[in-house]
Coordinates of C-alpha atoms and ligand atoms in Angstrom, one line a residue:
X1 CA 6.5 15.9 7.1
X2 CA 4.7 16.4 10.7
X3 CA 5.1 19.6 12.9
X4 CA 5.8 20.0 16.1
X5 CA 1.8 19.6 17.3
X6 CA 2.2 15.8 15.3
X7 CA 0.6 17.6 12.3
X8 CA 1.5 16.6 9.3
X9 CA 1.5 19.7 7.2
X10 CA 0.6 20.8 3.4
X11 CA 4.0 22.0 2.7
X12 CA 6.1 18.8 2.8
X13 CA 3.2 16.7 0.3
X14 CA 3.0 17.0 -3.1
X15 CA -0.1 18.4 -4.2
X16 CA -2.2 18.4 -7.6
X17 CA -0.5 17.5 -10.9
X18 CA 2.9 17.2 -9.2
X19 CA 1.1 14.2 -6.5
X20 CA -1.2 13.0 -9.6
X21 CA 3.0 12.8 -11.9
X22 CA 4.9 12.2 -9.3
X23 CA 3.3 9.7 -6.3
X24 CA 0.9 8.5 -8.9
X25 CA 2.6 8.3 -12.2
X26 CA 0.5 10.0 -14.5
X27 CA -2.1 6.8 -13.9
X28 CA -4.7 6.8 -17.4
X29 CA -6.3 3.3 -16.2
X30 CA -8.0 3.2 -13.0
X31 CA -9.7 0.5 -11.1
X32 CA -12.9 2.0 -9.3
X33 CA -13.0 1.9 -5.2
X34 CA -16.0 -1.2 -5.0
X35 CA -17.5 -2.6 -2.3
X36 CA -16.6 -6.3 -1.4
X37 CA -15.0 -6.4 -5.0
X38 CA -11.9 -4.0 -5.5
X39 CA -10.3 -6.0 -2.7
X40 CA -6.6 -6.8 -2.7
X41 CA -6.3 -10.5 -5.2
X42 CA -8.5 -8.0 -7.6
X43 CA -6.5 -5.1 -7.9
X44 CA -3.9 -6.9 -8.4
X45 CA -5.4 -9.4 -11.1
X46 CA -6.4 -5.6 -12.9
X47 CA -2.7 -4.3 -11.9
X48 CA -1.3 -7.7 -14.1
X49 CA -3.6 -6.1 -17.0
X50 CA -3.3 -2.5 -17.3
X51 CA -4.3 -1.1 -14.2
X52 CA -2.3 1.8 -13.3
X53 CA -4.0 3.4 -10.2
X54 CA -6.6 1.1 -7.8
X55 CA -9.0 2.6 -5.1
X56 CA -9.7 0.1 -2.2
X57 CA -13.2 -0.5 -1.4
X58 CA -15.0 2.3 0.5
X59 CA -14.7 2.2 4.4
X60 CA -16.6 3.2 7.3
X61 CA -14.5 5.8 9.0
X62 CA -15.8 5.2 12.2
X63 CA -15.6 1.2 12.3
X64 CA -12.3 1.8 10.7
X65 CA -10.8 4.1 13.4
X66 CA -12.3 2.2 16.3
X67 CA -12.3 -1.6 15.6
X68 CA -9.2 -3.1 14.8
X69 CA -10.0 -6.4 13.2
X70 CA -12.4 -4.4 10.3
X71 CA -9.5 -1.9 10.0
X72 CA -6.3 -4.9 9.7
X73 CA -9.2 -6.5 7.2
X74 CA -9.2 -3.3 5.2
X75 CA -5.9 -2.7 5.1
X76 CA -4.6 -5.9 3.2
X77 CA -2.1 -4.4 1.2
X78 CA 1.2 -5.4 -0.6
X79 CA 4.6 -3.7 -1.8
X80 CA 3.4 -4.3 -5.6
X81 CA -0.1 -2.7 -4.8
X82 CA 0.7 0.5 -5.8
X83 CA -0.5 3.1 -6.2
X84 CA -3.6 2.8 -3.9
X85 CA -6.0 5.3 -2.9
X86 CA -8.1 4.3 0.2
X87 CA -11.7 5.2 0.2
X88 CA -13.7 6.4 3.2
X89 CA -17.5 7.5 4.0
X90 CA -18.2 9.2 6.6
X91 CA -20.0 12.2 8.1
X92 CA -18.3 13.5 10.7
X93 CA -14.2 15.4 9.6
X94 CA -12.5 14.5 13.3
X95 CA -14.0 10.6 12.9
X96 CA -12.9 10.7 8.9
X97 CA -9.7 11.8 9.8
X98 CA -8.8 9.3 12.9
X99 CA -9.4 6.6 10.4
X100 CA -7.6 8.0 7.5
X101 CA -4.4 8.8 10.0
X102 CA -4.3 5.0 10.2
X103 CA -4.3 4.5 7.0
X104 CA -2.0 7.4 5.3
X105 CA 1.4 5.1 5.9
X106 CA -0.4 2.1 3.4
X107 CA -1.8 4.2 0.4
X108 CA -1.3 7.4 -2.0
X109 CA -3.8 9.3 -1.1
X110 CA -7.4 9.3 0.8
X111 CA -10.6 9.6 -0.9
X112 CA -14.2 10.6 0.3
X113 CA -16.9 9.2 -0.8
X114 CA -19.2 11.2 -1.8
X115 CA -21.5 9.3 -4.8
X116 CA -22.8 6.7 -3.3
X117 CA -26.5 6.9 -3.8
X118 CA -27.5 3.7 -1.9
X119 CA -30.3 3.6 0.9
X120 CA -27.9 2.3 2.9
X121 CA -25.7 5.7 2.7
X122 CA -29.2 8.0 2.8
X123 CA -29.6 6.0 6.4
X124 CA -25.9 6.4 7.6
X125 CA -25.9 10.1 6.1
X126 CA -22.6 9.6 3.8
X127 CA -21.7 9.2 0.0
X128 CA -23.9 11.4 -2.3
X129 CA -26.5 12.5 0.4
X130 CA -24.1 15.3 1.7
X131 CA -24.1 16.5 -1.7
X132 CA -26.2 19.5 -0.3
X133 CA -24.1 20.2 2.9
X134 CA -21.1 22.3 1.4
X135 CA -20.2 23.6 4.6
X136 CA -19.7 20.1 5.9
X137 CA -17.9 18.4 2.7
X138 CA -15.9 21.9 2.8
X139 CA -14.6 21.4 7.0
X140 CA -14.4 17.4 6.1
X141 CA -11.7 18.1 2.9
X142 CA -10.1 21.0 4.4
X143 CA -9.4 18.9 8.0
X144 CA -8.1 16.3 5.7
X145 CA -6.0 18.7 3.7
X146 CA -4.5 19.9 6.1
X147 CA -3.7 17.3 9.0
X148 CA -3.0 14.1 6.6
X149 CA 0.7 13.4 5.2
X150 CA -1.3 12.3 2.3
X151 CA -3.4 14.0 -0.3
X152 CA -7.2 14.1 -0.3
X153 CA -9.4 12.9 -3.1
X154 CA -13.0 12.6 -3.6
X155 CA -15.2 11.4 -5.8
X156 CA -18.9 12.6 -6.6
X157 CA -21.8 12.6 -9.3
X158 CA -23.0 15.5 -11.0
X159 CA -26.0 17.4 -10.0
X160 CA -29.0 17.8 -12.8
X161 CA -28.1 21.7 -12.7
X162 CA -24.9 22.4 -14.6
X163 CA -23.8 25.4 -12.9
X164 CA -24.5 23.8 -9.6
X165 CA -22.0 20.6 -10.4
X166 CA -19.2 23.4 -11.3
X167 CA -20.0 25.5 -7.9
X168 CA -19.9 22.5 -5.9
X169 CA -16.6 20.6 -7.8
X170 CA -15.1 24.1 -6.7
X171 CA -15.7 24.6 -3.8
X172 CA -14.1 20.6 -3.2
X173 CA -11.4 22.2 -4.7
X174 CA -10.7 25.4 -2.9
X175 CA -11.7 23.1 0.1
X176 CA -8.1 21.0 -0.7
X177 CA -8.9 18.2 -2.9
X178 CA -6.1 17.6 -4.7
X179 CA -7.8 14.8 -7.8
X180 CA -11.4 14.6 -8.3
X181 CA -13.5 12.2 -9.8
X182 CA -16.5 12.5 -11.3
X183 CA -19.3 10.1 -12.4
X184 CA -21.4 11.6 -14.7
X185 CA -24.4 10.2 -13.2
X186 CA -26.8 12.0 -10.5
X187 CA -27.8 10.8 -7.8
X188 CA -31.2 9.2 -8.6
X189 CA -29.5 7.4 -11.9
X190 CA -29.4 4.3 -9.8
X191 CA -30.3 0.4 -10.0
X192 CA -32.5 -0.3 -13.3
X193 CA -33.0 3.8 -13.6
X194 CA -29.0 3.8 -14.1
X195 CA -28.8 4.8 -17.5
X196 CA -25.8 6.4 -19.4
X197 CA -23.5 8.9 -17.8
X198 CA -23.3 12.1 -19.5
X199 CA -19.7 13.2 -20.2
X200 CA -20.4 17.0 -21.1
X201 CA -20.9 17.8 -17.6
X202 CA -17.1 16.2 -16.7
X203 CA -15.9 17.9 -20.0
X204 CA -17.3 21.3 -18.2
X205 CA -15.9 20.7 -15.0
X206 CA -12.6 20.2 -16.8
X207 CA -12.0 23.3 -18.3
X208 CA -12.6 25.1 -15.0
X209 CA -10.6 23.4 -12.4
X210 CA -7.0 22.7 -11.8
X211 CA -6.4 19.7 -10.3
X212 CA -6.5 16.3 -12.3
X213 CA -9.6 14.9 -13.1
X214 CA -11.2 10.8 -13.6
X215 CA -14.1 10.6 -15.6
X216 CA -16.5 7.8 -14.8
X217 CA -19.1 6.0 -16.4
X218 CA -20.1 4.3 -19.9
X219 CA -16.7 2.6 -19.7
X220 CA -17.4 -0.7 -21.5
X221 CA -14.2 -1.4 -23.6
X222 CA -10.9 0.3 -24.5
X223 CA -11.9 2.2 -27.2
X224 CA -14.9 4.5 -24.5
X225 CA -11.7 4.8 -22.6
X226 CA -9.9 6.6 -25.4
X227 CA -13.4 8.3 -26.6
X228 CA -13.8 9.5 -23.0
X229 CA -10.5 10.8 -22.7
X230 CA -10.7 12.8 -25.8
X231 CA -13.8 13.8 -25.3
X232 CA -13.9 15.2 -22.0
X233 CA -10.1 16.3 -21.7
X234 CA -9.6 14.2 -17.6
X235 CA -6.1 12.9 -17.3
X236 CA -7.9 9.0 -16.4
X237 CA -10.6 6.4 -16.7
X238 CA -11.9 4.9 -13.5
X239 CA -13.9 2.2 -14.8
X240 CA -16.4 -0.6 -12.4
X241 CA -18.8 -2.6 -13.8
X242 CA -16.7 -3.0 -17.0
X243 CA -13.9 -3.7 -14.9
X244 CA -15.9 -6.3 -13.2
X245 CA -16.7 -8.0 -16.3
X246 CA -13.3 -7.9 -17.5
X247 CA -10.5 -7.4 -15.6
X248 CA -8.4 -6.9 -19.1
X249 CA -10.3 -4.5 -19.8
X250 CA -7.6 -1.4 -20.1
X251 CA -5.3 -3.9 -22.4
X252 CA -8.4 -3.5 -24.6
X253 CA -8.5 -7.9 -25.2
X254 CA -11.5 -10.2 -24.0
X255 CA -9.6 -13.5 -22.7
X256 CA -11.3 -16.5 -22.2
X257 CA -13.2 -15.9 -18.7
X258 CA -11.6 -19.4 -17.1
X259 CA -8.1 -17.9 -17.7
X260 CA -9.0 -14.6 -15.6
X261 CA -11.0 -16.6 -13.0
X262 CA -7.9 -19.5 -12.2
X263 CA -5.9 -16.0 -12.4
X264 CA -8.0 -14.4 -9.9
X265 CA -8.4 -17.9 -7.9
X266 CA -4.2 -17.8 -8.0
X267 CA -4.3 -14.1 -6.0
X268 CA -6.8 -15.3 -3.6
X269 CA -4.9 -18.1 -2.4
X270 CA -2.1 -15.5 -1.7
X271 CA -4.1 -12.9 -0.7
X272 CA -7.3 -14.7 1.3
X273 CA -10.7 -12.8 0.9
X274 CA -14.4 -13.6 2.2
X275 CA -15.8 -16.4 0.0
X276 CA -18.7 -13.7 -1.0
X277 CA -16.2 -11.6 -2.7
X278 CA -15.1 -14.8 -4.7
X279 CA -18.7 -15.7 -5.7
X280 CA -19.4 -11.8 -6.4
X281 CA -16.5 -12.3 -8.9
X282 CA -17.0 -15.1 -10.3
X283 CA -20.8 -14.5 -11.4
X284 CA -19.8 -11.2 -12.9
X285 CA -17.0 -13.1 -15.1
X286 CA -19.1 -15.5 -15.6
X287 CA -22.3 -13.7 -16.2
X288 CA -22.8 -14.8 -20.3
X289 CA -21.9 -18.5 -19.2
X290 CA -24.7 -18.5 -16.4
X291 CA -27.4 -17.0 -18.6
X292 CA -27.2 -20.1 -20.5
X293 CA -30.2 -22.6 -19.2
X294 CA -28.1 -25.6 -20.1
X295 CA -25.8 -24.2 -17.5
X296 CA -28.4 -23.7 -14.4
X297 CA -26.8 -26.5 -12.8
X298 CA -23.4 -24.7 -12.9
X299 CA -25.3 -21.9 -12.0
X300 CA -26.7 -23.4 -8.3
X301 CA -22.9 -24.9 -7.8
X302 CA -21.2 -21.6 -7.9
X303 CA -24.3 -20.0 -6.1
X304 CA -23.7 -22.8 -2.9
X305 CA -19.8 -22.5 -3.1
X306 CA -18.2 -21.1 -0.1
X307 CA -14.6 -23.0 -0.4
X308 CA -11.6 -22.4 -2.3
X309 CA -11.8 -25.3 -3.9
X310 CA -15.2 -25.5 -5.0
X311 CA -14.8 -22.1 -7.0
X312 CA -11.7 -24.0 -8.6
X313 CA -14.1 -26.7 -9.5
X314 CA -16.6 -24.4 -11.0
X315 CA -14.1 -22.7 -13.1
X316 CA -12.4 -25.6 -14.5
X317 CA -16.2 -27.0 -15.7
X318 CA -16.1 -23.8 -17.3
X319 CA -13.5 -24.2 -19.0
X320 CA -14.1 -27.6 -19.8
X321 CA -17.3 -27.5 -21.5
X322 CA -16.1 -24.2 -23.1
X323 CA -12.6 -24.8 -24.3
X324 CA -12.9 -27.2 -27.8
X325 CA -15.0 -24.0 -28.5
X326 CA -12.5 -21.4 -28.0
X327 CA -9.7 -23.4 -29.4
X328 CA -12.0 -23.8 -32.9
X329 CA -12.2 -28.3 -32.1
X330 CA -15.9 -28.0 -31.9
X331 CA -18.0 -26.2 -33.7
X332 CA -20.1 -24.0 -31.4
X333 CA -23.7 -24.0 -31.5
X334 CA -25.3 -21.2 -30.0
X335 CA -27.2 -22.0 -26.7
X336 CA -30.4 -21.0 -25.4
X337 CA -30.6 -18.3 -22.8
X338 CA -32.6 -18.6 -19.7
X339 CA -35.7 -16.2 -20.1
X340 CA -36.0 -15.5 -17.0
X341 CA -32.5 -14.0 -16.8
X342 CA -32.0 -12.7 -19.9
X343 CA -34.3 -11.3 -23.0
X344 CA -31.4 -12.4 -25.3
X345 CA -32.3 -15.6 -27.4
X346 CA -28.9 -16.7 -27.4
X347 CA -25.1 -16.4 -26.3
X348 CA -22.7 -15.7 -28.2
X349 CA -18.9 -16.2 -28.0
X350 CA -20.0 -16.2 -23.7
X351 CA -16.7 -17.7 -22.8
X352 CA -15.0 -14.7 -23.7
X353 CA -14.6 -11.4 -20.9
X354 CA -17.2 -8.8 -22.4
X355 CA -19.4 -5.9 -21.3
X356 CA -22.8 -6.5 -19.4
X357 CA -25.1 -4.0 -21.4
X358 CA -27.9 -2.7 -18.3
X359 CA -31.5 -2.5 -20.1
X360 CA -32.4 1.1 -20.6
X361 CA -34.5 2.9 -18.0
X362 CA -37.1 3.0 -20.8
X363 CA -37.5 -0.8 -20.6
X364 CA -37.6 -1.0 -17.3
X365 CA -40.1 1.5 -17.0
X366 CA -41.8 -0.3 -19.9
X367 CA -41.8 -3.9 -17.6
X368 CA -43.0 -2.0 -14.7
X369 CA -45.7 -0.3 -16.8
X370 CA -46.5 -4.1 -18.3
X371 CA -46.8 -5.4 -14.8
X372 CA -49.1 -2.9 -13.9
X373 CA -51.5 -3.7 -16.7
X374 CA -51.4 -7.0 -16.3
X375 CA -52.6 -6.7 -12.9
X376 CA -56.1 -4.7 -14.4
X377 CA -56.3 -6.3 -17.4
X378 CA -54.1 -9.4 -18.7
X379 CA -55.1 -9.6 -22.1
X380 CA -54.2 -5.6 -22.6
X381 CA -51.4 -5.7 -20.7
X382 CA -49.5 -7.7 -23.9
X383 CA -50.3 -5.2 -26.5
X384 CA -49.2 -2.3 -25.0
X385 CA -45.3 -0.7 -25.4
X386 CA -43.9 2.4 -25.3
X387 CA -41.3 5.1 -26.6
X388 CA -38.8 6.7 -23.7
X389 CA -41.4 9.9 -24.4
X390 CA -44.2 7.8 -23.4
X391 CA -45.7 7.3 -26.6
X392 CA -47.6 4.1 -27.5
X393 CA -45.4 1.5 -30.5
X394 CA -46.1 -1.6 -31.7
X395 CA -44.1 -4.5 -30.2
X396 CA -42.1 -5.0 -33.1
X397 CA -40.7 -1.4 -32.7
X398 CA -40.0 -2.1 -29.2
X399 CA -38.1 -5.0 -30.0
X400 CA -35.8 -2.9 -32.5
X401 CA -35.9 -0.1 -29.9
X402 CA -34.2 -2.2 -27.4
X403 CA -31.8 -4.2 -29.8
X404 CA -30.6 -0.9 -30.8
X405 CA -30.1 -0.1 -26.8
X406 CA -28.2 -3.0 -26.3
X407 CA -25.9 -2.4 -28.8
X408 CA -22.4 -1.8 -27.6
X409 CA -20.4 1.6 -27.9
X410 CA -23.4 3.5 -28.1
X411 CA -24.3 6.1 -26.3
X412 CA -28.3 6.9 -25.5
X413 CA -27.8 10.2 -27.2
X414 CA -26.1 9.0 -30.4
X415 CA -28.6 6.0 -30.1
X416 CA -31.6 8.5 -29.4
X417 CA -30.4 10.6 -32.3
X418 CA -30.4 8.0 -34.8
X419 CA -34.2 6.7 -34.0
X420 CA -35.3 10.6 -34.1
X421 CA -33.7 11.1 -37.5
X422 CA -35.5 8.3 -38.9
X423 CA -38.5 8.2 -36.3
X424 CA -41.1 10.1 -37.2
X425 CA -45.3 9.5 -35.5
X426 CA -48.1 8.7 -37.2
X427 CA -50.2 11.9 -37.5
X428 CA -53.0 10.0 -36.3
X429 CA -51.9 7.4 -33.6
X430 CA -48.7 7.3 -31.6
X431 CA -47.2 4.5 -34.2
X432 CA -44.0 4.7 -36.3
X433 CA -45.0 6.7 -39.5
X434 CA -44.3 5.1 -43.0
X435 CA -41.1 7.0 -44.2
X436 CA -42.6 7.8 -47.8
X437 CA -46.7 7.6 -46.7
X438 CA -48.4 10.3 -48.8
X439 CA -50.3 11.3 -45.5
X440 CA -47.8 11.3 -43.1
X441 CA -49.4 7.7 -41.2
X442 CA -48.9 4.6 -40.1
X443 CA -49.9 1.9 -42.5
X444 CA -52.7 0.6 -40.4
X445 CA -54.1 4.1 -40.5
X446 CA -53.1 4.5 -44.0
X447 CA -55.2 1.6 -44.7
X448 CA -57.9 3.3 -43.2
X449 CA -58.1 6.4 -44.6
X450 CA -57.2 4.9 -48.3
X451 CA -60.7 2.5 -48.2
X452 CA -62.9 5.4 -46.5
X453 CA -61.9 8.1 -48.9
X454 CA -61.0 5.7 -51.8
X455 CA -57.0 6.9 -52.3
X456 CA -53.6 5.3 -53.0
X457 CA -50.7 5.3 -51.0
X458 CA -47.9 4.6 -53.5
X459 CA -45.3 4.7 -50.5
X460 CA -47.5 2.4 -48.4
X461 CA -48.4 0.1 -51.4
X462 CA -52.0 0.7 -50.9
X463 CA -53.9 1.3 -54.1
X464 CA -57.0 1.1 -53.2
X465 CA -58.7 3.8 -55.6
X466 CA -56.5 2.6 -58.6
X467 CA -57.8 -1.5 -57.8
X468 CA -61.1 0.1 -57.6
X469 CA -61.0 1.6 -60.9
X470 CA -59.3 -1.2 -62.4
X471 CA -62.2 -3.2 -61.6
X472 CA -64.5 -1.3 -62.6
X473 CA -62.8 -0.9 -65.8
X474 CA -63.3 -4.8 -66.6
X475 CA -67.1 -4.3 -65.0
X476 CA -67.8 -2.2 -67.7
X477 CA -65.5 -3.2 -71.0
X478 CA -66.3 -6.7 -70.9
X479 CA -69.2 -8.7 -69.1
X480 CA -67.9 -11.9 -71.0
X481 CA -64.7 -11.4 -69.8
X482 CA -65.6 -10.5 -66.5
X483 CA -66.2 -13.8 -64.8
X484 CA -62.5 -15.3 -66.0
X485 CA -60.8 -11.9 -64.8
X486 CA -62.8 -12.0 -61.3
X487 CA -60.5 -14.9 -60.1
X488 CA -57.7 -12.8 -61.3
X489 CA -58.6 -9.8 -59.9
X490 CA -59.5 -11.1 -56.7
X491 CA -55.6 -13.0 -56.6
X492 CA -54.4 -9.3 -57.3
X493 CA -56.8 -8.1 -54.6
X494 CA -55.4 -10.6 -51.7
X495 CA -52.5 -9.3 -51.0
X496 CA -54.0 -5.6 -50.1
X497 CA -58.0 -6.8 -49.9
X498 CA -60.6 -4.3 -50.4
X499 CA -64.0 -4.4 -48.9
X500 CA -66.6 -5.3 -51.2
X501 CA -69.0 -2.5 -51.0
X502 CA -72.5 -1.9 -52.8
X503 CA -71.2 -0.6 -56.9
X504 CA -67.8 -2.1 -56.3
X505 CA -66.5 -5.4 -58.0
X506 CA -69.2 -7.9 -56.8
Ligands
FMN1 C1 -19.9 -3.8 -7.1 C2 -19.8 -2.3 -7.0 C3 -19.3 -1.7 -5.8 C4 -19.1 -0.3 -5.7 N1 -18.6 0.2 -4.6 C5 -18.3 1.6 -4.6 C6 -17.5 2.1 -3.5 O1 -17.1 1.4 -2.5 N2 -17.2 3.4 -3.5 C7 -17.6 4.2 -4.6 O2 -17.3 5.4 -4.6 N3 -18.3 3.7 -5.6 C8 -18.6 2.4 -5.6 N4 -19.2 1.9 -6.7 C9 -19.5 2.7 -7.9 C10 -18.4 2.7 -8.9 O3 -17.2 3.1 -8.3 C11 -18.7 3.6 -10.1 O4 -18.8 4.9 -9.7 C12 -20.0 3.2 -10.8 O5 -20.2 1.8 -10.8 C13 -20.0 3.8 -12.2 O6 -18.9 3.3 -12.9 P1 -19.1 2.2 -14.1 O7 -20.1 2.8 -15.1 O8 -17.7 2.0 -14.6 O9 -19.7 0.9 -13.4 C14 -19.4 0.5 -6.8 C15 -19.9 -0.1 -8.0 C16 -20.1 -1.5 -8.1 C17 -20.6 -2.1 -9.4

């Protein structure tokens, strides 16, 4: 395993599909590296559910290689947490390797880190801002390839430019990388902007590069997990957020989130973490619960918890209140959502582990754009909404719009693709056109154009000219008659009123 100079060299390790088989066992399920949240009593909650691979939380190489009460934090590890990859961040490929030297005997293999897209990594130069510096990333793996007893790994997000993402998964790979992952996000596709992760590009990558491949991103339930795998071809899943959310989430079943918190609670008291982690976690499980503005209360308790106990006592209020629900005793009565949290009315079914849909880009963009109205003019600022091309809808459509975007299982192209089938503009304003309007328009413009150039609209039910004539009809055919059918005409006339105009219907 290590030569003569204390090298450990490339011969003696198992490299590419045979380290992906053999060291990892062919992992499918894979718990994402996290910050303050893949830590030791969470991997192996996810391990107890499906997990089959987990990635430690990233680490700075350099406090890792040179202060040794960060490093023994970071390397809380046990004989059932296998297999583990350790992730590091780093710049610099001597200071990335001193820390991953210490840390080759406690894991499979070392990852880099090379998608974070955080300000915090553009200031400490790491993650996905040396996505540009090949020649860096290329000495970095290939110092790691060749002096660890361990495999290297890294994990990146795609560049905009297809052809650039396959040059640069390549040259990782002729670098030494033995298993990539890729989240099919780029870099700016972060915070509200974060929107959906585009698999094509990981389906690409696939069919040009040898070693094994995780895909990344839009993981919400089992069944993306399955979609993603036959879809793109990678031999895993690494999923995050969804993991987060629920930690059963590779056994495809939504338990009741109490269960999974006592579980989690359980791990902790074997495997002691900072009390933020333990908040983090339990506000994620929790999420749907602590929308609920009957529950703000809970809400402030967890938020002040910093003690074991206290999180114990939070979770079995959960429960609690929750339980005669789950078990079908009480009939459940959906509860209001807190508006400034959530634009959901109400929560359905919260007790259970589910997905946390992120708003679209497009809405957020739509807030900001709202906000920035409001601050010129607040009366305007309420009327105005737009399409993800910028063009101005009614509210109602919005409303739809983002329903449809929180749908689960959905991608934003098969959601996009659906609206453009049946979305079709107004020729005259940037509203929804009527699907069978004679005149390709809106009905407000429909309107318009049937009074001033006295026309129907069969698809619009505006009949305007044919009302007009009608009325003129009983003008003309009977005067006695006339005064009794006003009152009916008129009725008729409510639903669609026409102007009264000099020769009309008086
Ligand atoms: C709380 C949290 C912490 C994260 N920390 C890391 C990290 O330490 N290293 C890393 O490479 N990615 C990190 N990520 C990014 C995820 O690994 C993953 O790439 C991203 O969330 C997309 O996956 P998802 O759609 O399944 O959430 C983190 C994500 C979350 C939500």
């Amino acid at each position: 395993m290590v030569n003569d100079e204390g090298d450990a060299t490339v011969n003696t390790k198992l490299l590419g599909y045979d380290f992906y088989r053999r060291t990892l066992g062919s992992p499918r399920y894979v718990v994402a590296p996290m910050v303050d949240q893949s830590e030791l009593a969470w991997r192996m909650l996810c391990r107890r559910y499906g997990a089959q691979l987990c990635y430690s939380p990233m680490y700075h190489a350099n406090l890792f290689a040179h202060d040794p009460k960060y490093r023994k934090d970071a390397l809380q590890t046990c004989a059932e947490d296998r297999p583990l990859i350790i992730q590091f961040c780093g710049n610099d490929a001597e200071q990335i390797l001193d820390a991953a030297l210490l840390a080759q005997e406690h894991c499979d293999a070392v990852d880099i880190n090379l998608g974070c897209p955080q300000a915090i990594a553009k200031r400490g130069h790491y993650g996905s801002f040396l996505q540009d510096e090949w020649e860096l990333l290329t000495d970095i793996v290939r110092t790691l390839h060749e002096k660890l007893s361990v495999p290297v790994t890294c994990k990146i997000r795609i560049f905009e430019d297809r052809e650039k993402t396959l040059r640069y998964a390549k040259m990782l790979e002729a670098a030494g990388c033995q298993l990539l992952t890729v989240h099919g996000r780029t870099r700016e596709q972060k915070g509200p902007l974060t929107g959906v992760a585009d698999w094509s590009y990981i389906k690409e990558l696939r069919q040009h590069l040898k070693i094994p491949m995780f895909a990344n991103g839009n993981i919400l339930g089992l069944e993306d997990v399955h979609r993603c795998l036959d879809e793109t071809g990678v031999d895993g899943v690494m999923s995050a957020e969804g993991n987060l959310h629920n930690p059963a989430i590779f056994q495809g079943i939504a338990p009741p989130v109490w269960q999974m918190a006592k579980e989690y609670l359980e791990f902790v008291e074997l495997y002691p973490c900072p009390s933020s982690y333990i908040r983090g976690h339990l506000f994620k499980l929790f999420h749907h619960i602590m929308n609920i503005r009957q529950n703000s209360e809970l809400r402030d308790t967890l938020a002040t918890s910093n003690q074991l106990e206290q999180f114990q006592a939070v979770v079995d209020k959960v429960q609690a209140k929750y339980e005669p629900y789950h078990r079908g005793e009480v009939v459940y009565v959906p509860e209001e959502m807190d508006a400034t949290i959530s634009t959901d009315k109400l929560e359905l079914n919260a007790w259970l582990c589910q997905p946390y849909i992120r708003a679209s880009p497009e809405s957020h963009r739509q807030k900001i754009a709202e906000k920035e109205l409001e601050a010129v003019d607040p009366n305007r600022a309420k009327r105005q909404y737009f399409d993800k091309d910028g063009n101005e809808i009614s509210r109602k459509r919005m409303k739809k719009l983002r329903r449809r975007q929180r749908r689960p299982n959905k991608t934003e192209a098969q959601v996009h693709q659906r609206h453009e089938r049946r979305l079709q503009y107004c020729t005259a304003c940037a509203n929804p056109q009527g699907s069978k309007c004679e005149f390709n328009l809106c009905r407000v413009c429909c309107k318009d154009k049937c009074y001033g150039e006295d026309c129907d609209c069969p698809g619009h039910g505006i009949l305007i000219k044919s009302r007009r004539a009608k009325a003129k009809h009983y003008q003309e055919h009977s005067k006695l008659e006339e005064n009794s059918h006003c009152g009916v005409l008129r009725e008729n006339l409510d639903s669609d009123p026409v102007p009264v105009a000099a020769g009309d219907v008086p």
